[in-house]
Amino acid sequence: MKKLFLLLSSIILVSSLSTAENRAKRIMKELLDPKSNKVLVASHRSDWRNHPENSIPAMKSAIDMGVDIIEIDLQMTKDSVLVICHDRTLDRTTSGKGKVSEWTYDSISQLTLKSGHGCRTQIKMPTLREALAVCKDKVVVNIDKGYEYFDKVLEITDEMGVTDQMIIKGNKPLEKVMNKINGRMVYFPIVDYTKKNAQKLADSYLSSGYVPAAFEVVWPEYTPEVQKTLKKIHNTGAKLWVNALWDTHNGGLCDDAAMYGNPAEIYGKLLETGATLVQSDRPQLLLSYLRSIGRHE
């Protein structure tokens, strides 16, 4: 009986480990399935409300709560080390000052990160390698700021065996993307209606016959032009990525800061756009709401 118990325990443990190891692939499979109605949650700068943004503890917390995608931002140090940092300068998020590009990594590694309230912590800024080691097999990683470092990123992700769980986004024309990315990593075009070329960029993709896995669309006003573009995106079979972060990102449909309101009112209108990828500053709140309506199991 004892041997049987140990055997069964071993099987359960192996099964559990296998499930954990394959979670990122399962998420990516869902993301690439145009028929899937599941809403995937992207955590903006990881769980930055409880930990310093873009930090390892913030990433681990987001993974533990069950987010599907962790969004990170890249900067390069003076000695060409890719680090996770949203700003080009160190002032807002660390104990240092000046441009990231003017500091060596050894110097940056002596700094500490600040919390979302601007308080110093003992947590250090991670490198891209350190972040990917935490996320490997567990969650899809979206590199928001970092397209300019694509070749260096790909070298690292290939070496670590995580390229198939990566998303990189940008606002580059289709021809430039195809020449550079060429299927080596999932790429989302960003159609930002606060920029003059937004409609031109959207039309260049929508009329090309090339269908990206998803479009990220940002709109300050929910105009007929925006609604028409969203409809065209859905008709191609591509998914729609929207930002719940601030109402200026979605024409006033959703303000993620309203965490004390009715979640149906906070997120409901946003989902009515057909979005199945939502980036949030309140991932736990969004996950709870989606699970309550059967859109995230």
CSV table of C-alpha atoms in Angstrom, one decimal:
chain,number,residue,atom,x,y,z
A,1,MET,CA,0.0,0.0,0.0
A,2,LYS,CA,2.8,2.4,0.9
A,3,LYS,CA,4.6,1.7,-2.5
A,4,LEU,CA,1.3,2.3,-4.3
A,5,PHE,CA,0.8,5.6,-2.4
A,6,LEU,CA,4.4,6.7,-3.3
A,7,LEU,CA,3.8,5.7,-7.0
A,8,LEU,CA,0.6,7.7,-7.2
A,9,SER,CA,2.2,10.7,-5.5
A,10,SER,CA,5.0,10.6,-8.0
A,11,ILE,CA,2.6,10.5,-10.9
A,12,ILE,CA,0.6,13.4,-9.5
A,13,LEU,CA,3.9,15.4,-8.9
A,14,VAL,CA,5.1,14.7,-12.5
A,15,SER,CA,1.7,15.6,-13.9
A,16,SER,CA,1.7,18.8,-11.8
A,17,LEU,CA,5.1,19.8,-13.0
A,18,SER,CA,4.2,19.0,-16.6
A,19,THR,CA,1.1,21.2,-16.4
A,20,ALA,CA,3.1,24.1,-14.9
A,21,GLU,CA,5.8,23.7,-17.5
A,22,ASN,CA,3.3,23.8,-20.4
A,23,ARG,CA,1.2,26.7,-19.2
A,24,ALA,CA,2.9,29.4,-21.4
A,25,LYS,CA,2.4,27.2,-24.5
A,26,ARG,CA,-1.3,26.7,-23.6
A,27,ILE,CA,-1.8,30.4,-23.2
A,28,MET,CA,-0.1,31.1,-26.6
A,29,LYS,CA,-2.2,28.4,-28.2
A,30,GLU,CA,-5.3,30.2,-26.9
A,31,LEU,CA,-4.0,33.5,-28.1
A,32,LEU,CA,-3.4,32.2,-31.6
A,33,ASP,CA,-6.8,30.6,-31.9
A,34,PRO,CA,-9.2,33.0,-33.6
A,35,LYS,CA,-12.2,31.0,-32.5
A,36,SER,CA,-11.3,31.2,-28.8
A,37,ASN,CA,-13.6,33.5,-26.8
A,38,LYS,CA,-11.5,33.4,-23.6
A,39,VAL,CA,-10.3,36.8,-22.5
A,40,LEU,CA,-6.6,36.8,-21.8
A,41,VAL,CA,-5.3,39.2,-19.1
A,42,ALA,CA,-2.1,41.1,-19.5
A,43,SER,CA,-0.6,42.6,-16.3
A,44,HIS,CA,0.8,46.1,-17.0
A,45,ARG,CA,4.4,46.3,-15.7
A,46,SER,CA,3.5,43.2,-13.7
A,47,ASP,CA,1.8,43.6,-10.3
A,48,TRP,CA,3.2,47.1,-9.8
A,49,ARG,CA,0.6,48.2,-7.2
A,50,ASN,CA,2.0,45.6,-4.7
A,51,HIS,CA,5.6,45.6,-5.8
A,52,PRO,CA,8.0,47.8,-7.7
A,53,GLU,CA,7.0,47.9,-11.3
A,54,ASN,CA,8.9,45.6,-13.7
A,55,SER,CA,10.5,43.8,-10.7
A,56,ILE,CA,11.0,40.1,-10.1
A,57,PRO,CA,8.6,40.1,-7.1
A,58,ALA,CA,6.0,41.9,-9.2
A,59,MET,CA,6.3,39.3,-12.0
A,60,LYS,CA,6.1,36.4,-9.5
A,61,SER,CA,3.0,37.9,-7.9
A,62,ALA,CA,1.3,38.4,-11.3
A,63,ILE,CA,2.0,34.8,-12.3
A,64,ASP,CA,0.7,33.5,-8.9
A,65,MET,CA,-2.6,35.4,-9.4
A,66,GLY,CA,-3.1,33.7,-12.8
A,67,VAL,CA,-2.4,36.4,-15.4
A,68,ASP,CA,-1.8,35.1,-18.9
A,69,ILE,CA,0.6,37.8,-20.1
A,70,ILE,CA,3.2,39.9,-18.4
A,71,GLU,CA,4.1,43.2,-20.0
A,72,ILE,CA,7.6,44.4,-19.6
A,73,ASP,CA,9.7,47.3,-21.0
A,74,LEU,CA,13.3,47.2,-22.1
A,75,GLN,CA,16.2,49.6,-21.9
A,76,MET,CA,19.9,49.0,-22.7
A,77,THR,CA,22.8,49.9,-20.5
A,78,LYS,CA,26.0,51.6,-21.6
A,79,ASP,CA,27.6,48.2,-21.8
A,80,SER,CA,24.7,46.7,-23.9
A,81,VAL,CA,22.9,44.7,-21.2
A,82,LEU,CA,19.1,44.7,-21.6
A,83,VAL,CA,17.3,45.6,-18.4
A,84,ILE,CA,13.7,45.8,-17.4
A,85,CYS,CA,12.8,49.5,-17.1
A,86,HIS,CA,9.9,51.5,-18.5
A,87,ASP,CA,11.6,54.9,-18.6
A,88,ARG,CA,14.7,55.9,-20.5
A,89,THR,CA,15.9,57.5,-17.2
A,90,LEU,CA,16.4,56.1,-13.8
A,91,ASP,CA,14.9,59.0,-11.8
A,92,ARG,CA,11.3,57.9,-11.3
A,93,THR,CA,11.7,54.2,-10.6
A,94,THR,CA,15.1,53.8,-8.9
A,95,SER,CA,17.5,55.4,-6.4
A,96,GLY,CA,19.7,56.6,-9.3
A,97,LYS,CA,19.5,59.5,-11.7
A,98,GLY,CA,20.2,60.0,-15.4
A,99,LYS,CA,19.7,57.9,-18.5
A,100,VAL,CA,19.9,54.1,-18.4
A,101,SER,CA,22.0,54.2,-21.5
A,102,GLU,CA,24.7,56.2,-19.6
A,103,TRP,CA,25.1,53.7,-16.8
A,104,THR,CA,26.9,50.3,-16.9
A,105,TYR,CA,25.0,47.3,-15.7
A,106,ASP,CA,27.4,46.9,-12.7
A,107,SER,CA,26.5,50.4,-11.6
A,108,ILE,CA,22.8,50.0,-12.1
A,109,SER,CA,22.9,46.7,-10.1
A,110,GLN,CA,23.9,48.7,-7.1
A,111,LEU,CA,20.7,50.8,-7.3
A,112,THR,CA,17.4,49.9,-5.7
A,113,LEU,CA,13.9,50.2,-7.1
A,114,LYS,CA,11.1,52.4,-5.8
A,115,SER,CA,7.6,51.3,-5.0
A,116,GLY,CA,4.6,52.7,-6.8
A,117,HIS,CA,4.4,55.3,-4.1
A,118,GLY,CA,8.0,56.4,-4.7
A,119,CYS,CA,9.4,54.8,-1.6
A,120,ARG,CA,12.8,53.0,-1.8
A,121,THR,CA,12.9,49.3,-1.5
A,122,GLN,CA,15.8,46.8,-1.3
A,123,ILE,CA,14.8,45.3,-4.7
A,124,LYS,CA,17.1,45.5,-7.7
A,125,MET,CA,16.4,46.1,-11.3
A,126,PRO,CA,16.3,42.8,-13.2
A,127,THR,CA,18.0,42.0,-16.5
A,128,LEU,CA,15.9,40.5,-19.4
A,129,ARG,CA,17.6,37.2,-18.8
A,130,GLU,CA,16.6,37.2,-15.1
A,131,ALA,CA,13.0,38.1,-16.0
A,132,LEU,CA,12.7,35.4,-18.6
A,133,ALA,CA,14.1,32.8,-16.2
A,134,VAL,CA,11.2,33.6,-13.8
A,135,CYS,CA,8.6,33.6,-16.6
A,136,LYS,CA,9.8,30.6,-18.5
A,137,ASP,CA,7.0,28.0,-19.2
A,138,LYS,CA,4.7,29.9,-16.8
A,139,VAL,CA,3.4,32.9,-18.7
A,140,VAL,CA,3.5,34.7,-22.0
A,141,VAL,CA,5.8,37.7,-22.0
A,142,ASN,CA,4.9,40.9,-24.0
A,143,ILE,CA,7.8,43.2,-24.7
A,144,ASP,CA,6.1,46.5,-25.2
A,145,LYS,CA,9.1,48.9,-25.4
A,146,GLY,CA,11.9,47.0,-27.0
A,147,TYR,CA,11.4,46.6,-30.8
A,148,GLU,CA,14.5,48.5,-31.5
A,149,TYR,CA,16.5,45.8,-29.6
A,150,PHE,CA,14.8,42.9,-31.5
A,151,ASP,CA,17.9,41.1,-32.7
A,152,LYS,CA,19.4,41.2,-29.2
A,153,VAL,CA,16.2,40.0,-27.7
A,154,LEU,CA,15.8,37.2,-30.1
A,155,GLU,CA,19.4,36.0,-29.4
A,156,ILE,CA,18.6,35.8,-25.7
A,157,THR,CA,15.1,34.2,-26.1
A,158,ASP,CA,16.5,31.6,-28.5
A,159,GLU,CA,19.3,30.7,-26.2
A,160,MET,CA,16.9,30.4,-23.2
A,161,GLY,CA,14.3,28.5,-25.2
A,162,VAL,CA,11.4,30.9,-24.7
A,163,THR,CA,10.9,32.5,-28.1
A,164,ASP,CA,7.7,30.7,-28.5
A,165,GLN,CA,6.2,32.4,-25.5
A,166,MET,CA,7.1,35.9,-26.5
A,167,ILE,CA,5.1,38.8,-28.0
A,168,ILE,CA,6.7,42.0,-29.3
A,169,LYS,CA,4.7,45.0,-30.3
A,170,GLY,CA,5.4,48.1,-32.3
A,171,ASN,CA,4.0,50.8,-34.7
A,172,LYS,CA,6.2,49.9,-37.7
A,173,PRO,CA,4.9,49.5,-41.3
A,174,LEU,CA,4.2,46.0,-42.4
A,175,GLU,CA,7.1,45.8,-44.9
A,176,LYS,CA,9.6,46.7,-42.2
A,177,VAL,CA,8.1,44.1,-39.7
A,178,MET,CA,8.1,41.3,-42.3
A,179,ASN,CA,11.7,42.0,-43.2
A,180,LYS,CA,12.8,42.0,-39.6
A,181,ILE,CA,10.5,39.7,-37.6
A,182,ASN,CA,9.6,37.3,-40.5
A,183,GLY,CA,7.7,34.9,-38.3
A,184,ARG,CA,10.5,34.5,-35.7
A,185,MET,CA,8.3,36.0,-32.9
A,186,VAL,CA,4.7,36.9,-32.5
A,187,TYR,CA,4.2,40.5,-33.5
A,188,PHE,CA,1.3,42.8,-32.7
A,189,PRO,CA,1.0,46.2,-34.6
A,190,ILE,CA,-0.1,49.1,-32.4
A,191,VAL,CA,-2.7,51.3,-34.0
A,192,ASP,CA,-2.7,54.4,-31.8
A,193,TYR,CA,-5.3,57.0,-32.7
A,194,THR,CA,-3.4,59.7,-30.7
A,195,LYS,CA,-0.9,59.5,-33.6
A,196,LYS,CA,-1.4,61.0,-37.0
A,197,ASN,CA,-0.6,57.9,-39.0
A,198,ALA,CA,-2.9,55.5,-37.0
A,199,GLN,CA,-5.5,54.9,-39.8
A,200,LYS,CA,-2.8,54.6,-42.5
A,201,LEU,CA,-1.0,52.0,-40.4
A,202,ALA,CA,-4.2,50.0,-39.7
A,203,ASP,CA,-5.2,50.1,-43.4
A,204,SER,CA,-1.8,48.9,-44.5
A,205,TYR,CA,-2.2,45.7,-42.5
A,206,LEU,CA,-5.9,45.2,-43.1
A,207,SER,CA,-5.5,45.5,-46.9
A,208,SER,CA,-2.4,43.4,-47.2
A,209,GLY,CA,-3.8,39.9,-46.7
A,210,TYR,CA,-1.4,39.4,-43.9
A,211,VAL,CA,-3.2,38.7,-40.6
A,212,PRO,CA,-1.3,39.3,-37.4
A,213,ALA,CA,-2.3,37.4,-34.3
A,214,ALA,CA,-3.7,40.6,-32.8
A,215,PHE,CA,-3.9,44.3,-33.1
A,216,GLU,CA,-3.4,46.6,-30.2
A,217,VAL,CA,-5.7,49.6,-30.7
A,218,VAL,CA,-5.6,52.8,-28.6
A,219,TRP,CA,-8.3,55.4,-29.2
A,220,PRO,CA,-9.0,58.7,-27.2
A,221,GLU,CA,-12.5,58.9,-28.7
A,222,TYR,CA,-14.8,56.0,-29.8
A,223,THR,CA,-15.5,57.5,-33.2
A,224,PRO,CA,-17.2,55.8,-36.2
A,225,GLU,CA,-13.7,55.5,-37.8
A,226,VAL,CA,-12.4,53.6,-34.8
A,227,GLN,CA,-15.5,51.3,-34.6
A,228,LYS,CA,-15.1,50.6,-38.4
A,229,THR,CA,-11.4,49.6,-37.9
A,230,LEU,CA,-12.3,47.3,-35.0
A,231,LYS,CA,-14.9,45.6,-37.1
A,232,LYS,CA,-12.4,45.1,-39.9
A,233,ILE,CA,-9.9,43.6,-37.4
A,234,HIS,CA,-12.5,41.1,-36.2
A,235,ASN,CA,-13.4,40.2,-39.8
A,236,THR,CA,-9.8,39.2,-40.5
A,237,GLY,CA,-9.8,36.7,-37.6
A,238,ALA,CA,-7.2,38.7,-35.7
A,239,LYS,CA,-7.7,39.3,-32.0
A,240,LEU,CA,-8.1,42.7,-30.4
A,241,TRP,CA,-5.8,44.0,-27.6
A,242,VAL,CA,-7.2,46.9,-25.6
A,243,ASN,CA,-5.9,48.8,-22.6
A,244,ALA,CA,-8.1,49.2,-19.5
A,245,LEU,CA,-5.4,51.3,-17.9
A,246,TRP,CA,-6.9,54.8,-18.4
A,247,ASP,CA,-10.0,56.0,-20.2
A,248,THR,CA,-7.9,58.0,-22.6
A,249,HIS,CA,-6.8,54.7,-24.0
A,250,ASN,CA,-10.3,53.5,-24.9
A,251,GLY,CA,-12.4,56.5,-25.6
A,252,GLY,CA,-13.9,56.6,-22.1
A,253,LEU,CA,-15.2,53.1,-22.1
A,254,CYS,CA,-13.2,51.9,-19.2
A,255,ASP,CA,-11.1,53.4,-16.4
A,256,ASP,CA,-9.1,50.7,-14.6
A,257,ALA,CA,-8.5,53.1,-11.7
A,258,ALA,CA,-12.1,52.8,-10.7
A,259,MET,CA,-11.4,49.6,-8.7
A,260,TYR,CA,-14.1,50.3,-6.2
A,261,GLY,CA,-16.9,50.5,-8.8
A,262,ASN,CA,-18.9,47.7,-10.2
A,263,PRO,CA,-16.6,45.5,-12.3
A,264,ALA,CA,-19.3,45.0,-14.9
A,265,GLU,CA,-19.4,48.8,-15.4
A,266,ILE,CA,-15.6,49.1,-15.4
A,267,TYR,CA,-14.9,46.3,-17.9
A,268,GLY,CA,-18.3,45.4,-19.5
A,269,LYS,CA,-18.3,48.1,-22.2
A,270,LEU,CA,-14.7,47.3,-23.1
A,271,LEU,CA,-15.5,43.7,-23.7
A,272,GLU,CA,-18.4,44.8,-25.9
A,273,THR,CA,-15.8,46.0,-28.4
A,274,GLY,CA,-14.9,42.3,-29.0
A,275,ALA,CA,-11.6,42.6,-27.1
A,276,THR,CA,-10.2,39.2,-26.0
A,277,LEU,CA,-6.8,40.6,-24.8
A,278,VAL,CA,-7.0,43.2,-22.1
A,279,GLN,CA,-4.1,44.9,-20.4
A,280,SER,CA,-4.8,46.0,-16.9
A,281,ASP,CA,-3.3,47.8,-13.9
A,282,ARG,CA,-5.8,45.8,-11.7
A,283,PRO,CA,-5.2,42.3,-13.0
A,284,GLN,CA,-6.7,40.6,-9.9
A,285,LEU,CA,-10.0,42.6,-10.2
A,286,LEU,CA,-10.2,41.9,-13.9
A,287,LEU,CA,-9.5,38.2,-13.4
A,288,SER,CA,-12.2,37.9,-10.8
A,289,TYR,CA,-14.7,39.6,-13.0
A,290,LEU,CA,-13.9,37.5,-16.0
A,291,ARG,CA,-14.1,34.3,-14.0
A,292,SER,CA,-17.5,35.3,-12.6
A,293,ILE,CA,-18.9,35.6,-16.2
A,294,GLY,CA,-17.2,32.5,-17.5
A,295,ARG,CA,-14.6,34.3,-19.7
A,296,HIS,CA,-11.5,33.1,-17.9
A,297,GLU,CA,-11.4,29.6,-16.4
